[in-house]
mmCIF file with all atom_site columns, C-alpha atoms in Angstrom:
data_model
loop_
_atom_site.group_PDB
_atom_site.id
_atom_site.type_symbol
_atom_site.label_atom_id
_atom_site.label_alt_id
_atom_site.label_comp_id
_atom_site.label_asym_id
_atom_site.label_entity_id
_atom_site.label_seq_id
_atom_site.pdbx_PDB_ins_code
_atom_site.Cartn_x
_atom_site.Cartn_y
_atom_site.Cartn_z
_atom_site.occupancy
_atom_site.B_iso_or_equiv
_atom_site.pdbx_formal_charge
_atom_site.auth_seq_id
_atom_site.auth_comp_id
_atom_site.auth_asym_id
_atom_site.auth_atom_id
_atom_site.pdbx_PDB_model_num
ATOM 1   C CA . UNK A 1 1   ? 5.044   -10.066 10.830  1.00 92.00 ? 1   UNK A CA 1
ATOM 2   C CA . UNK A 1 2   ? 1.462   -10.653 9.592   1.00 97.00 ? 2   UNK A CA 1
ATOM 3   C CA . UNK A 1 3   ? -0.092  -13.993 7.994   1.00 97.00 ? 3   UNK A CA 1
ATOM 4   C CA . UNK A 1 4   ? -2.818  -14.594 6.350   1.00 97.00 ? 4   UNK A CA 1
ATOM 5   C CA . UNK A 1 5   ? -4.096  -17.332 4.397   1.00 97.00 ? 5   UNK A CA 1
ATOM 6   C CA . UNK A 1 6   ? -1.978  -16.954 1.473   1.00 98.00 ? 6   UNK A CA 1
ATOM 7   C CA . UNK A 1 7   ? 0.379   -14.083 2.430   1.00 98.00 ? 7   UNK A CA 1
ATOM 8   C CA . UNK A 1 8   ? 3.165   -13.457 4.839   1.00 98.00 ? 8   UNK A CA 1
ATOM 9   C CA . UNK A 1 9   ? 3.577   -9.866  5.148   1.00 98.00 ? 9   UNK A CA 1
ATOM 10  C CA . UNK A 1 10  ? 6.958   -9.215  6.490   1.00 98.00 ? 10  UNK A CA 1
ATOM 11  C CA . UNK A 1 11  ? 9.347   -6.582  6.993   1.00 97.00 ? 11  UNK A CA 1
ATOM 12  C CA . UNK A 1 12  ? 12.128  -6.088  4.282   1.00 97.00 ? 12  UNK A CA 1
ATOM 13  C CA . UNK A 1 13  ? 15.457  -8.648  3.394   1.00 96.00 ? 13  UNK A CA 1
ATOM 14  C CA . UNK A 1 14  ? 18.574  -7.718  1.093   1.00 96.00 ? 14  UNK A CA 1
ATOM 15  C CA . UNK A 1 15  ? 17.004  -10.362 -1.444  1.00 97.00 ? 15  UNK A CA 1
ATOM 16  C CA . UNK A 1 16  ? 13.751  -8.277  -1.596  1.00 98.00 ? 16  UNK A CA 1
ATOM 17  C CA . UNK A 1 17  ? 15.563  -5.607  -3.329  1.00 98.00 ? 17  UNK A CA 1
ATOM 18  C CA . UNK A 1 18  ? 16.127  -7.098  -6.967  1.00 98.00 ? 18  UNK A CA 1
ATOM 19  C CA . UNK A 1 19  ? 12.672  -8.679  -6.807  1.00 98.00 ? 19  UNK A CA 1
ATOM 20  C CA . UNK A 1 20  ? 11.280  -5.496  -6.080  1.00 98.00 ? 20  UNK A CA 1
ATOM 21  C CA . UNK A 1 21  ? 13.312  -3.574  -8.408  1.00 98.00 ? 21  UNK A CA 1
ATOM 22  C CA . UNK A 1 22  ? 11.636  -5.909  -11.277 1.00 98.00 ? 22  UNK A CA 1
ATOM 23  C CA . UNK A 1 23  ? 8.199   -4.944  -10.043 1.00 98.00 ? 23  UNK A CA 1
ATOM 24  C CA . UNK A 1 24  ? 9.094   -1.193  -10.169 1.00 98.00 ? 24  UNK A CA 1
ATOM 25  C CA . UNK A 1 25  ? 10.490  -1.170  -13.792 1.00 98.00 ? 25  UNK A CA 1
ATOM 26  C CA . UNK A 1 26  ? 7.547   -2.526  -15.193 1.00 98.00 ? 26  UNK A CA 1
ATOM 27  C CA . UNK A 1 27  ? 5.742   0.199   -16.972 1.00 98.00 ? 27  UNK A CA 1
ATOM 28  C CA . UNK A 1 28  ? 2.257   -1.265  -16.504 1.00 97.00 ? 28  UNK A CA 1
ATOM 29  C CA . UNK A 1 29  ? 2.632   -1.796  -12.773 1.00 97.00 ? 29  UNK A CA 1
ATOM 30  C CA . UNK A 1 30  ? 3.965   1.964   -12.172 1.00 97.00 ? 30  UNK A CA 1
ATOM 31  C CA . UNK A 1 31  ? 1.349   3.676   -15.162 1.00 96.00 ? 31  UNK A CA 1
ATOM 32  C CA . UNK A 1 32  ? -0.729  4.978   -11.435 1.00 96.00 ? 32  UNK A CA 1
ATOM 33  C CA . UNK A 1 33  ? 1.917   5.773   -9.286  1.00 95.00 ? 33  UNK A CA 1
ATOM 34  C CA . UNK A 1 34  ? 2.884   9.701   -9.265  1.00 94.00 ? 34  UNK A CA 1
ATOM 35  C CA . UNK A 1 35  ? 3.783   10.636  -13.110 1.00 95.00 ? 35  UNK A CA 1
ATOM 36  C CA . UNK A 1 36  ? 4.044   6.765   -14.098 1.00 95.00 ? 36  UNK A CA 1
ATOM 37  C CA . UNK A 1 37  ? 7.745   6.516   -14.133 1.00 97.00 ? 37  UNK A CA 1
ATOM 38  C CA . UNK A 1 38  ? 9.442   3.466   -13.418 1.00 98.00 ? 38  UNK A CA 1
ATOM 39  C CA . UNK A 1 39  ? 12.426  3.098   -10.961 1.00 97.00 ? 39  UNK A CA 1
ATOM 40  C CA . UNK A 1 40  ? 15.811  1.555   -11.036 1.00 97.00 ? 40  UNK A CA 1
ATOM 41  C CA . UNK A 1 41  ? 17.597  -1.086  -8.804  1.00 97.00 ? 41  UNK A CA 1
ATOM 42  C CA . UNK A 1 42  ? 19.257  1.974   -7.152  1.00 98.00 ? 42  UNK A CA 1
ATOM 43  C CA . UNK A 1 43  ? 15.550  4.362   -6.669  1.00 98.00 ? 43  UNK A CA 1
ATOM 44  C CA . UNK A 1 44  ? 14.451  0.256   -5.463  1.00 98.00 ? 44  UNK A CA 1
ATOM 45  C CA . UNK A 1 45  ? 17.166  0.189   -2.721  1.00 97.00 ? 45  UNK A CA 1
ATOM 46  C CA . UNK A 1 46  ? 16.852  3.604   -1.749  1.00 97.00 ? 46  UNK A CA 1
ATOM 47  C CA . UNK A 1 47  ? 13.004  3.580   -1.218  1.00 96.00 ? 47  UNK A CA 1
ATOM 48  C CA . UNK A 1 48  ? 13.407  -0.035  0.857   1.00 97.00 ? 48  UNK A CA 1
ATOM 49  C CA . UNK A 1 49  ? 15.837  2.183   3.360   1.00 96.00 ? 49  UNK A CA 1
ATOM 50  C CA . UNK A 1 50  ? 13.236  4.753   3.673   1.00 96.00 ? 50  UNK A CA 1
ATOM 51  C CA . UNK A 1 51  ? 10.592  2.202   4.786   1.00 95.00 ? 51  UNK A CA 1
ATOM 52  C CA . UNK A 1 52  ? 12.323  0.805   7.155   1.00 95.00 ? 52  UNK A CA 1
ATOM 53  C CA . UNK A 1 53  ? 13.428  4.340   8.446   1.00 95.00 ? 53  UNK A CA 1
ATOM 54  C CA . UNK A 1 54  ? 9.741   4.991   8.962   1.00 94.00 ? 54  UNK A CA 1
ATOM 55  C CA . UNK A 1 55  ? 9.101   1.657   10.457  1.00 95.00 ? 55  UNK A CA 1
ATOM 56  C CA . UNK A 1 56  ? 11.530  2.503   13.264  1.00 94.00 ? 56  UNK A CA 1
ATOM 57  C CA . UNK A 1 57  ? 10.293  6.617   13.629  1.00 94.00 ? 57  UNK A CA 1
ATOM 58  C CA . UNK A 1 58  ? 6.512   5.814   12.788  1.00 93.00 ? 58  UNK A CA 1
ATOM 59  C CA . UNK A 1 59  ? 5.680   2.443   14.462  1.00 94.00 ? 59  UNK A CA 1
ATOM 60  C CA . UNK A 1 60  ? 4.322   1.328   10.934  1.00 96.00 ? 60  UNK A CA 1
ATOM 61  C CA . UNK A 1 61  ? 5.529   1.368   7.151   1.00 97.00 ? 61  UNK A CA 1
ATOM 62  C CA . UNK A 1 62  ? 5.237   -0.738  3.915   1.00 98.00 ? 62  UNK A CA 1
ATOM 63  C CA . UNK A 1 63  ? 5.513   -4.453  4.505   1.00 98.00 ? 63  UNK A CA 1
ATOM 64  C CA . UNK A 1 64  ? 7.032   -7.081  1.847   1.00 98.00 ? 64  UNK A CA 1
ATOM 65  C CA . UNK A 1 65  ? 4.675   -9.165  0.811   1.00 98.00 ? 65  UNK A CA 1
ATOM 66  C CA . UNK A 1 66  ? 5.408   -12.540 0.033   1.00 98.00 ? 66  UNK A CA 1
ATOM 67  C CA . UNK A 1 67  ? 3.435   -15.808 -0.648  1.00 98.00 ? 67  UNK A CA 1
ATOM 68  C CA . UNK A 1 68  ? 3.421   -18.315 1.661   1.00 97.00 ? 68  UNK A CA 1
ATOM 69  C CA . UNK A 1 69  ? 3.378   -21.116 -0.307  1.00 97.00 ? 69  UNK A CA 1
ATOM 70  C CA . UNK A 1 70  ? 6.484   -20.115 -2.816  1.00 97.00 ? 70  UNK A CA 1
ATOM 71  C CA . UNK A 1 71  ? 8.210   -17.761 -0.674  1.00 97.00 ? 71  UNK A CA 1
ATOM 72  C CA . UNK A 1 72  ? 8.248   -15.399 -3.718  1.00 97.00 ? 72  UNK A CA 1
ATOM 73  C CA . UNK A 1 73  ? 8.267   -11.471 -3.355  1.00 98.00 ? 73  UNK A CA 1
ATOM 74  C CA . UNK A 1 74  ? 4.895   -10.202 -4.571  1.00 98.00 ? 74  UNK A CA 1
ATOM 75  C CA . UNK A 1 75  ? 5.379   -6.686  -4.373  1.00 98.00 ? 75  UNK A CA 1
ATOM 76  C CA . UNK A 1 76  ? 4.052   -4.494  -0.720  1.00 98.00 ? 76  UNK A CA 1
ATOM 77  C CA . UNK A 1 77  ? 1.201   -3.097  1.349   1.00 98.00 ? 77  UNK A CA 1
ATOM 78  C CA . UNK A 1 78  ? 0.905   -1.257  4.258   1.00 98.00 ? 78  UNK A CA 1
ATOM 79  C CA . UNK A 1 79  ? 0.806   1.964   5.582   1.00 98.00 ? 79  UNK A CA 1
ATOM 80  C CA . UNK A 1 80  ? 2.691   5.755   5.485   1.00 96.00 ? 80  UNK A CA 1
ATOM 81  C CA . UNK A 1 81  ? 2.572   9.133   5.673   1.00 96.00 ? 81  UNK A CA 1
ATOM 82  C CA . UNK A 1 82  ? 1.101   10.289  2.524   1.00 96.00 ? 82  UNK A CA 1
ATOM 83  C CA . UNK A 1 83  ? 3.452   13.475  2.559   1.00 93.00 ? 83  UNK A CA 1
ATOM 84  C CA . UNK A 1 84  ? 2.951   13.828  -1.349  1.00 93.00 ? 84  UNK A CA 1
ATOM 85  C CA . UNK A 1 85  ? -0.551  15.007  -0.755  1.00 94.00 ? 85  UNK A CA 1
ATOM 86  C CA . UNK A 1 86  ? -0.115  17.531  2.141   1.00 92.00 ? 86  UNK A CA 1
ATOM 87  C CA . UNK A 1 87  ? -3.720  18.497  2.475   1.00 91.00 ? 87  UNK A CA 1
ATOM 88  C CA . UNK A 1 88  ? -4.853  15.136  3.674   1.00 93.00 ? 88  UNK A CA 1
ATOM 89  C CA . UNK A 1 89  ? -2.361  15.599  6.706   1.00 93.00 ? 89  UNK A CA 1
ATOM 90  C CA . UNK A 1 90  ? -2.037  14.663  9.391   1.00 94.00 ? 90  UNK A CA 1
ATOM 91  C CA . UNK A 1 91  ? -2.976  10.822  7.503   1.00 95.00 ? 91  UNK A CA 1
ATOM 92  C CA . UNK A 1 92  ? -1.914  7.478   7.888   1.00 97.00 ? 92  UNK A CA 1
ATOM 93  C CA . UNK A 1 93  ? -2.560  5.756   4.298   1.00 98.00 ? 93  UNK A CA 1
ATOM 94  C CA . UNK A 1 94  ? -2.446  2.517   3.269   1.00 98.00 ? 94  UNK A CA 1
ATOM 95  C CA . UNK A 1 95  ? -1.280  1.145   0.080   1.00 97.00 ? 95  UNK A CA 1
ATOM 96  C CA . UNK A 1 96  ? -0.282  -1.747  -2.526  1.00 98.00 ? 96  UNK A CA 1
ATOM 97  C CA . UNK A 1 97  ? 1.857   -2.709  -5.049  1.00 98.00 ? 97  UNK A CA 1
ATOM 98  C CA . UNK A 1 98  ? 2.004   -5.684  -6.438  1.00 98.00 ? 98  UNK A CA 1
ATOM 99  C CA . UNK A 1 99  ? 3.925   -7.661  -9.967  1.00 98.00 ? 99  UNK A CA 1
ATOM 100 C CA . UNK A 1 100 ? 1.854   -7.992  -12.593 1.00 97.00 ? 100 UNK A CA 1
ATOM 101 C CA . UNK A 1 101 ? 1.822   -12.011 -12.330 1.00 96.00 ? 101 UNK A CA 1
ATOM 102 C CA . UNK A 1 102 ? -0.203  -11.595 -8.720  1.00 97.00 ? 102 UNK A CA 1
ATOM 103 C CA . UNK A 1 103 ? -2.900  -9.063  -10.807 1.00 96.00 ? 103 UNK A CA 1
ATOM 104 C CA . UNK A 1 104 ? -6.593  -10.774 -10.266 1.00 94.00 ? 104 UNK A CA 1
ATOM 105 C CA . UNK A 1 105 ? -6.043  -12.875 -7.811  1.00 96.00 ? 105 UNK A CA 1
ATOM 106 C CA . UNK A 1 106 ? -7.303  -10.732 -4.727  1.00 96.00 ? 106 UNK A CA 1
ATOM 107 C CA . UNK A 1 107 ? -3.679  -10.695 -3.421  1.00 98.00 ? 107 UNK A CA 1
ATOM 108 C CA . UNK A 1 108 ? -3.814  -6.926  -3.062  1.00 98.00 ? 108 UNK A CA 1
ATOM 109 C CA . UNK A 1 109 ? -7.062  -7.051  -1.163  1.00 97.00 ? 109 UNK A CA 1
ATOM 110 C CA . UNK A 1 110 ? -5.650  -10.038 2.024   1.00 98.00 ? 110 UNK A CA 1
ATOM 111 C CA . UNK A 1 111 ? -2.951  -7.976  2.234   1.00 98.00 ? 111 UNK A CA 1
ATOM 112 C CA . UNK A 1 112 ? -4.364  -4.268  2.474   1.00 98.00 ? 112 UNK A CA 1
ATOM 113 C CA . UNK A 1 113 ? -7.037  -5.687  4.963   1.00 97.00 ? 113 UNK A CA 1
ATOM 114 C CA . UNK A 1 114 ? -4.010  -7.044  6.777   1.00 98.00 ? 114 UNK A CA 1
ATOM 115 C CA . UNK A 1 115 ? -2.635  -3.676  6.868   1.00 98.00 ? 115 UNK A CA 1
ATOM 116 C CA . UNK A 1 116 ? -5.633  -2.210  7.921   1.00 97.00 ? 116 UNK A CA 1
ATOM 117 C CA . UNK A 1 117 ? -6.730  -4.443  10.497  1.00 97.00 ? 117 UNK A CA 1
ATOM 118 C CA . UNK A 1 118 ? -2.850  -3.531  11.974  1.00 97.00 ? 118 UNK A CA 1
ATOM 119 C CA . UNK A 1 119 ? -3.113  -0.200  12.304  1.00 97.00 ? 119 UNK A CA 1
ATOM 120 C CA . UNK A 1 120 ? -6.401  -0.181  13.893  1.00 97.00 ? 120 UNK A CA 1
ATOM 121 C CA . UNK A 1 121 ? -5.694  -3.133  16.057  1.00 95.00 ? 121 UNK A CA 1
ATOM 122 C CA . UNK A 1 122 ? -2.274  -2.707  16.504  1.00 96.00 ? 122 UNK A CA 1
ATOM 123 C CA . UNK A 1 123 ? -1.522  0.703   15.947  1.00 96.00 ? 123 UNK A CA 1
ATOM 124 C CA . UNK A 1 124 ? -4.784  1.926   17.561  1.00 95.00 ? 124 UNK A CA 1
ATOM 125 C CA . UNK A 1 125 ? -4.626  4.476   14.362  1.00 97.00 ? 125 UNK A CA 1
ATOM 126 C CA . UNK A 1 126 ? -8.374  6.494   14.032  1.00 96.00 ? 126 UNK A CA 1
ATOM 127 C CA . UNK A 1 127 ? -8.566  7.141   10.932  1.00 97.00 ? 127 UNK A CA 1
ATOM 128 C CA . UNK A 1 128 ? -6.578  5.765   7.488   1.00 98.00 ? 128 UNK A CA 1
ATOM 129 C CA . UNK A 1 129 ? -6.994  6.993   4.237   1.00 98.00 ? 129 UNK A CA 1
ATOM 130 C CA . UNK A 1 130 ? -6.271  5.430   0.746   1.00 98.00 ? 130 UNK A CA 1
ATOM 131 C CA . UNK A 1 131 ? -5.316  7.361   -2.669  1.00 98.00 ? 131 UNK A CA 1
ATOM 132 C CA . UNK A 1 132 ? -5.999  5.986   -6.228  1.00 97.00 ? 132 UNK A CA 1
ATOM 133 C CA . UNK A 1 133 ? -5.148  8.494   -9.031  1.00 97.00 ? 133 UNK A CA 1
ATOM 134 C CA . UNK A 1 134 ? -8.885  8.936   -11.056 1.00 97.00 ? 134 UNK A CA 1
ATOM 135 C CA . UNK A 1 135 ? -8.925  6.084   -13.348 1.00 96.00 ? 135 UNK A CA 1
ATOM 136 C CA . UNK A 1 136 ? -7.343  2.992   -11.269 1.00 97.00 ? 136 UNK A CA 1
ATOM 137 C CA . UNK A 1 137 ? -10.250 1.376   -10.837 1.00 97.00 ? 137 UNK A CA 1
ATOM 138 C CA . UNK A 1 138 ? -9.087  -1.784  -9.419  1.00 96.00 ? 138 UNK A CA 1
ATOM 139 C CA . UNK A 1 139 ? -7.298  0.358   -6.475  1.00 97.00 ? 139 UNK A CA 1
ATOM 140 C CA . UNK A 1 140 ? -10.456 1.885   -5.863  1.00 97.00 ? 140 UNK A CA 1
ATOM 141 C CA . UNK A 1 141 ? -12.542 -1.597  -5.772  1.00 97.00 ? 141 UNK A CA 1
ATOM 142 C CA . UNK A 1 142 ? -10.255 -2.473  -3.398  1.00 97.00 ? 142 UNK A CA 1
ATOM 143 C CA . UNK A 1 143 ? -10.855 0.622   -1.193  1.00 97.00 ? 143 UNK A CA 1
ATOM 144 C CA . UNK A 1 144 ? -13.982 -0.272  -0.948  1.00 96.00 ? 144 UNK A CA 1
ATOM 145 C CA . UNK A 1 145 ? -13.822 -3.640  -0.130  1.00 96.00 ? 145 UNK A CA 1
ATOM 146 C CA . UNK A 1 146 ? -11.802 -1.974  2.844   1.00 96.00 ? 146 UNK A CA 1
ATOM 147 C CA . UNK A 1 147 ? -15.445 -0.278  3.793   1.00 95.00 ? 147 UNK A CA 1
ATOM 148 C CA . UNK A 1 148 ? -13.535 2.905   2.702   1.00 96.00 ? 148 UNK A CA 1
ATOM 149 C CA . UNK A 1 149 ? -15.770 5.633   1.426   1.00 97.00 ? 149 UNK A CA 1
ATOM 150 C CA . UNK A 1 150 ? -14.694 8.111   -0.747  1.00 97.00 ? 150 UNK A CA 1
ATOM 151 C CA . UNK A 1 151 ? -14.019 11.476  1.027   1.00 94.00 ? 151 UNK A CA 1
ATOM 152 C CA . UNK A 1 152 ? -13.047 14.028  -2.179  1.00 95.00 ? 152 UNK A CA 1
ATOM 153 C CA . UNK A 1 153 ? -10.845 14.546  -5.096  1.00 97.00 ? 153 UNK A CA 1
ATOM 154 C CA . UNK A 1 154 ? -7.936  17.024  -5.706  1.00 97.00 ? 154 UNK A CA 1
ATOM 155 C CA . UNK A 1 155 ? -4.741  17.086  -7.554  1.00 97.00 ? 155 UNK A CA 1
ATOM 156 C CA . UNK A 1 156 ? -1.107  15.254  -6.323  1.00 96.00 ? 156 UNK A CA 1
ATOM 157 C CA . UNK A 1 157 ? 0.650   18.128  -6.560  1.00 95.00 ? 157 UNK A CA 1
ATOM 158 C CA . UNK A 1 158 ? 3.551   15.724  -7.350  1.00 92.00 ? 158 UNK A CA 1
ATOM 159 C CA . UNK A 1 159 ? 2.912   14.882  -10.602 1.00 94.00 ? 159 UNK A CA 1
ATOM 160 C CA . UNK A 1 160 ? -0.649  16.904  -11.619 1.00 95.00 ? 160 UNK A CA 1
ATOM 161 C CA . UNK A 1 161 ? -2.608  14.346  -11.718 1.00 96.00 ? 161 UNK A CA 1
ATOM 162 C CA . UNK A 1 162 ? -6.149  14.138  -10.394 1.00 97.00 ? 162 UNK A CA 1
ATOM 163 C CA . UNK A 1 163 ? -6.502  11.648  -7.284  1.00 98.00 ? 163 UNK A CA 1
ATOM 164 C CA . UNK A 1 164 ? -9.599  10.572  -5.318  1.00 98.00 ? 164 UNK A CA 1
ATOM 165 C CA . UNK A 1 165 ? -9.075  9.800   -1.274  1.00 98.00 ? 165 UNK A CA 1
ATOM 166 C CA . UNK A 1 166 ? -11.229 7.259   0.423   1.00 98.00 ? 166 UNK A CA 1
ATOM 167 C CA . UNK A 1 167 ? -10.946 7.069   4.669   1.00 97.00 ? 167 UNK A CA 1
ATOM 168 C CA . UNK A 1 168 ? -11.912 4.861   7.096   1.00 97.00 ? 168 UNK A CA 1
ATOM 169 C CA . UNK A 1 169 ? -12.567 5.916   10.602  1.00 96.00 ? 169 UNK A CA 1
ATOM 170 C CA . UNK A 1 170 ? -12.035 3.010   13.531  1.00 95.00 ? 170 UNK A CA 1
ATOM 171 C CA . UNK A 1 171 ? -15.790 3.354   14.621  1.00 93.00 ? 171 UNK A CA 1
ATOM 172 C CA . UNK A 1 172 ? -16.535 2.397   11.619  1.00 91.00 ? 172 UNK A CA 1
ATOM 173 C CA . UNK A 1 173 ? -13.938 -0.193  10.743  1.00 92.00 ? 173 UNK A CA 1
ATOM 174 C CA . UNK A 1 174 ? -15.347 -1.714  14.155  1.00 86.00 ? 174 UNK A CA 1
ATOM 175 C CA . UNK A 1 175 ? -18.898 -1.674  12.942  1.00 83.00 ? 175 UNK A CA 1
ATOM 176 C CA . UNK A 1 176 ? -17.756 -3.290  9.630   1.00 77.00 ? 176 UNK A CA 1
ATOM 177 C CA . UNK A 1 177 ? -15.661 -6.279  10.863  1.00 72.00 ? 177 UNK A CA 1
ATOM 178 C CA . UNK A 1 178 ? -18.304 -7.394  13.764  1.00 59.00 ? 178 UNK A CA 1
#
C-alpha cells in the first residue's frame, strides 16, 4: 500500500471490480489503449485476476487507485510486463488509467510517480519504461513529468498502431529526485 497526498494506491477488493468495469466501458477512456475497444464486467474481472497473479510471480503489478478523501475507485497505476510490445523486453512499464471524472486534475501524475518511486525504491528495478500510442498527449506529458525521455517509436503489434516508449534509468531517476 502506497499514500500520497490525495491517493491511496492499494492492491485490488471484490468491490473494485464494477467500479472498474465502468471505467473500462467508457469509449473515451479506452480510445488509447490497444485497438480502443472497451471491456465488459467479465474482460474487468478477468484482467483484476491477472494483476494480482503478477503481483504474487513479479513482486509488482497494477495498483487500485483510490482517493483518500472519498474512498472512491479512480481507475489504476503501476507497473507490468509490457509483453504486448516484445521488443522492449526484458521491461518493467508503468502505466495509468483513470475515469474520466479524475481527467485534469494531476491524479494520474501522484500516482505514476508513486509507482515509479516503488519500483526503484522498492523494487530496486533499473530501468522502467512507459508507452503512449502517438497522439495521447496527456500520457506523454505525464512521462515526462516522470523525467522519462523518449527512447523510439514502433508499432504495437497488437493492434497496429504506432506507439512511442519513454525510459527511465535509476541513475537518473536518482539524479532527478535529489
Amino acid at each position: 500500500m502506497l499514500k500520497t497526498p490525495r491517493l491511496l494506491l492499494r492492491r485490488w477488493r471484490e468491490q473494485d471490480v464494477a467500479p472498474l468495469a465502468a471505467i473500462n466501458a467508457d469509449p473515451e477512456v479506452m480510445r488509447w489503449i490497444g485497438d480502443g475497444s472497451v471491456r465488459d464486467e467479465q474482460q474487468t474481472r478477468s484482467g483484476i485476476e491477472a494483476v494480482e497473479h503478477e503481483w504474487e510471480a513479479q513482486g509488482f503489478g497494477l495498483f487500485a487507485v483510490e482517493i483518500r478523501s472519498t474512498g472512491e475507485l479512480a481507475g489504476f497505476t503501476g507497473l507490468s510486463i509490457p509483453g504486448f510490445l516484445p521488443e522492449v523486453l526484458p521491461a518493467v512499464e508503468v502505466g495509468w488509467r483513470l475515469g474520466r471524472a479524475h481527467w485534469g486534475q494531476c491524479l494520474a501524475t501522484e500516482a505514476a510517480a508513486a509507482a515509479v518511486r516503488f519500483g526503484f525504491e522498492a523494487r530496486g528495478l533499473e530501468r522502467i519504461v512507459s508507452i503512449a500510442q502517438v497522439g495521447h498527449d496527456a500520457s506523454e506529458r505525464i512521462m515526462i513529468k516522470l523525467g522519462m525521455q523518449l527512447f523510439g517509436e514502433t508499432v504495437d503489434p497488437s493492434c497496429g498502431r504506432r506507439v512511442r516508449i519513454f525510459g527511465l534509468s535509476s541513475d537518473r531517476y536518482v539524479t532527478t529526485t535529489r
